[in-house]
Amino acid sequence: MEKSFMSNEELKNTAFMARLDIKDDKEKEKYLKDLNNMMAYIEVLQEPDISNLKPTTHVTKLRNVWRDDIVKPCPQEVREQILIAAPDKEGSFFKVKKVIEAQ
Amino acid sequence: METINLTIEEMQKEFAKGALTSVEAVKNCYKRIDAVNPKVKSFLQIRKEKALKAAAESDAKIKAKTGGALEGVPIAIKDNFMIKGEIMSSASKYLENFISPYDADVIEKLKKAGAVFLGRTNMDEFAMGGSTENSAYAKTANPWDLERIPGGSSGGSASAVGSRMAPCALGSDTGGSIRQPAGFCGVVGYKPSYGLISRYGICALASSFDQVGTFSHTVKGTAKIVSVISGKDYRDPVCEPNDYIDYTDGLDNASLKNIVIGVPKQLNEYETDAAIADAYKDALERIKKQGAKIIEVNIPAYKYVPALYKVIMCAEVSANIATFDGIRYGYRSPNGISLNDEYAKSRAESLGYEVKKRILFGTYVLGAKNYYRCYHQAQRVRTLLINQIEEAYKQCDMIFTPASLQMPVKFGESLREESDIFIMAANLAGLPGITVPCAFSPKNAPIGVHFLAKRLDDANLFKAAAAYEKVAGFDNSKLPM
């Protein structure tokens, strides 16, 4: 199987998926170098025989966590605290840029 | 009264006798902070006024004999725990002005028990790192050698306790972030079983590894804090539904007699600094002398630990950091021209390189094309490691290793990647681990050893560590600086 490799194009796609801006070519080169070094980790993990093993998703014994179905309203004070932290707001809403753009 | 050398237990004894007040103890901490913090830079912010007020309230409660389990005890808090109304930055520019809207569960529990918060301590940005050099704000030094790293990511908390600015501290541990710096700074550092302590209100790194833990100078002091902060919390869905457990129970008479201690065969495969190898050998002898049985255990999958950790941690990082979108809180770039552009620029402008690199690697290993070969494969190899550790636990009670195979390096240098794999395995398998200081190197730097127990066997872990601590021969009265 082909080894994992981060190409220029792949980095661009990955950065878009992560919604992470890459500043300039210098930063891009640094990412490519470091990330391709990290690809060695993926190769190492192809070594062992794990054909009979299931992936670990939890280290706890899976169990249901039950609680009574009681609505606990968010105290006004907490609402206010949360809105204080908003970079931009209008009334009791977070304000964001237009989501749907004209193509 | 001189208090900076007191353990939590000793301090509480003096409180109870009326020989010492919490206000006095807290003032002494700040005196020490004033003298030492400019050099060590453990604290990002102190909260003197609030702490002294809380200490005075504690003194009244102690006097009236209505105090909680940690009434009046000063404690330092890592900068990724939310304290209502106060800044929590996780040492990131993204959260520079973030004011916590509520208390973390452990903060709630500590407040109820009467602990007094001294201030927030430095860390690697979002706990990503092992040296505290990745902080966006300050470079914390090792109090025993100011040119060297304190370890990390909880390097601020470890160095604050190591330099006696605080008798104890909270930290978080995702891949050794408490137990490695504890060894480097000469203190006891503990990470519980996954699920023992609630993480509600703590800034997440990798959710299947993250745990809250502690720093202090004794195992008993550690157990005391853990008795307070552990226990059920429905707001962290993986939190075990335990009621109160007193982890200090039986520690005074704890013994290593007939305990079977496993020493991994794989220790021989990695380079270990001579001072650490000597100290570890000596520690093993002392344990043997107490009647423990030492056996060799074989866990070949240790060699996959660095790769496993990187792949799974980065995947979880990319998911967790996705919540930092600049919309609801944190930094929002003024340069965005569309919503997507605003997300991308907000992160790019406010996050450090290490964080961004991990996000990209994590996004890559979770990508539809790579998922099976990368993330899914890693989780299967993780099962292999867990199975081998479980197999080892059929023959032994605890696994015993050095806390790090390497002494702290100078700023700008890196530790060998294998230096912490034996403590990192605890996070991959959800196991409890504790670092106990064992010796000083010829250059006067502390060295720690590490006990790893079975999951939810934390009480026995404390007992073994407490029994060892009694015979470790570590001089706890020695002060750095």
Short mmCIF file of C-alpha atoms in Angstrom, two decimals, chain A residues 1-6 10-11 14-21 27 30-31 34-35 38-39 41-56 59-61 63 65 67 72 77-78 81-82 85-88 94-99 101, chain B residues 84 101 194 234 237-241 303-304 307-308 310-311 314 326-330 332 336-340 342-345 347-348 353 356-357 359-361 363-365 369 373-374 376-384 386-387 417 428-430 455:
data_model
loop_
_atom_site.label_atom_id
_atom_site.label_comp_id
_atom_site.label_asym_id
_atom_site.label_seq_id
_atom_site.Cartn_x
_atom_site.Cartn_y
_atom_site.Cartn_z
CA MET A 1 0.00 0.00 0.00
CA GLU A 2 1.06 3.53 -0.74
CA LYS A 3 2.73 5.45 2.04
CA SER A 4 1.00 8.44 3.51
CA PHE A 5 2.24 11.69 2.08
CA MET A 6 1.12 15.29 2.35
CA GLU A 10 -3.43 17.79 0.15
CA LEU A 11 -2.23 20.44 2.58
CA THR A 14 -6.69 19.72 4.80
CA ALA A 15 -6.29 23.35 5.82
CA PHE A 16 -9.63 24.18 4.23
CA MET A 17 -11.34 21.28 6.03
CA ALA A 18 -9.80 22.52 9.30
CA ARG A 19 -10.80 26.10 8.45
CA LEU A 20 -7.23 27.17 9.06
CA ASP A 21 -5.59 29.89 7.04
CA GLU A 27 4.59 28.67 6.73
CA LYS A 30 7.22 24.39 7.39
CA TYR A 31 3.89 22.57 7.62
CA ASP A 34 6.74 18.78 9.78
CA LEU A 35 3.60 16.97 8.69
CA MET A 38 4.77 12.93 11.25
CA MET A 39 3.58 10.57 8.50
CA TYR A 41 3.89 7.52 12.77
CA ILE A 42 1.24 6.19 10.43
CA GLU A 43 3.71 3.79 8.84
CA VAL A 44 4.86 2.47 12.21
CA LEU A 45 1.27 1.60 13.06
CA GLN A 46 0.91 -0.60 9.96
CA GLU A 47 3.47 -3.06 11.41
CA PRO A 48 1.74 -5.15 14.06
CA ASP A 49 -0.69 -7.94 13.35
CA ILE A 50 -4.01 -6.66 14.56
CA SER A 51 -6.25 -8.73 12.31
CA ASN A 52 -8.31 -10.04 15.23
CA LEU A 53 -8.52 -6.81 17.18
CA LYS A 54 -11.34 -4.32 17.37
CA PRO A 55 -10.59 -0.62 17.66
CA THR A 56 -10.67 0.89 21.15
CA VAL A 59 -11.50 2.62 28.06
CA THR A 60 -14.46 2.67 30.42
CA LYS A 61 -17.02 -0.09 30.64
CA ARG A 63 -22.85 1.96 30.35
CA VAL A 65 -25.86 7.29 32.20
CA ARG A 67 -30.77 11.00 34.90
CA LYS A 72 -33.04 22.76 34.18
CA GLU A 77 -26.94 35.17 34.84
CA VAL A 78 -25.15 32.41 32.92
CA GLN A 81 -22.00 35.71 31.19
CA ILE A 82 -21.90 33.71 27.98
CA ALA A 85 -17.74 36.60 25.95
CA ALA A 86 -19.14 36.99 22.41
CA PRO A 87 -16.82 38.89 20.02
CA ASP A 88 -19.88 40.40 18.33
CA PHE A 94 -24.27 36.02 18.44
CA LYS A 95 -23.65 38.08 15.35
CA VAL A 96 -21.86 36.41 12.43
CA LYS A 97 -21.04 37.16 8.81
CA LYS A 98 -23.52 36.20 6.12
CA VAL A 99 -23.62 32.39 5.84
CA GLU A 101 -23.10 33.84 -0.23
CA LYS B 84 -16.36 31.64 37.45
CA PRO B 101 -19.06 31.85 32.85
CA TYR B 194 -9.93 7.63 33.27
CA TYR B 234 -23.39 13.93 35.35
CA PRO B 237 -20.51 11.54 30.73
CA VAL B 238 -17.49 9.28 31.32
CA CYS B 239 -17.30 10.14 35.02
CA GLU B 240 -17.71 7.06 37.23
CA PRO B 241 -20.77 7.19 39.46
CA LYS B 303 7.15 0.77 20.98
CA TYR B 304 3.95 1.95 19.33
CA ALA B 307 2.83 6.90 17.16
CA LEU B 308 -0.44 5.87 18.82
CA LYS B 310 0.31 11.34 18.10
CA VAL B 311 -2.32 9.95 15.73
CA CYS B 314 -4.15 14.95 17.03
CA GLY B 326 -14.34 32.95 16.91
CA ILE B 327 -18.13 33.11 16.97
CA ARG B 328 -19.26 32.57 20.53
CA TYR B 329 -16.16 33.50 22.47
CA GLY B 330 -12.46 34.02 22.00
CA ARG B 332 -12.31 36.89 16.10
CA GLY B 336 -12.21 37.90 7.42
CA ILE B 337 -14.08 38.61 4.21
CA SER B 338 -16.57 35.72 4.49
CA LEU B 339 -17.71 33.38 7.24
CA ASN B 340 -15.26 30.64 6.21
CA GLU B 342 -13.26 34.54 9.24
CA TYR B 343 -13.00 31.09 10.87
CA ALA B 344 -9.74 30.39 9.07
CA LYS B 345 -8.16 33.72 9.93
CA ARG B 347 -7.57 30.48 14.16
CA ALA B 348 -4.52 31.31 12.08
CA TYR B 353 2.25 26.81 15.47
CA LYS B 356 -2.09 24.43 14.26
CA LYS B 357 0.23 21.61 13.23
CA ILE B 359 -5.04 20.39 14.01
CA LEU B 360 -3.78 19.77 10.47
CA PHE B 361 -2.37 16.32 11.25
CA THR B 363 -7.74 16.60 10.24
CA TYR B 364 -5.61 14.56 7.86
CA VAL B 365 -5.86 11.28 9.82
CA LYS B 369 -9.60 8.90 2.42
CA ARG B 373 -5.39 3.48 7.44
CA CYS B 374 -4.64 6.13 10.06
CA HIS B 376 -8.96 3.36 12.75
CA GLN B 377 -5.66 1.49 12.53
CA ALA B 378 -4.30 3.43 15.53
CA GLN B 379 -7.34 2.56 17.63
CA ARG B 380 -6.79 -1.13 16.82
CA VAL B 381 -3.12 -0.94 17.79
CA ARG B 382 -4.30 0.80 20.95
CA THR B 383 -6.35 -2.33 21.70
CA LEU B 384 -3.18 -4.38 21.24
CA ILE B 386 -4.26 -2.43 26.28
CA ASN B 387 -4.47 -6.22 25.89
CA GLU B 417 10.62 10.88 21.99
CA LEU B 428 -3.78 5.28 26.18
CA ALA B 429 -5.16 2.59 28.49
CA GLY B 430 -7.06 4.82 30.95
CA ARG B 455 -7.94 0.87 36.16
#
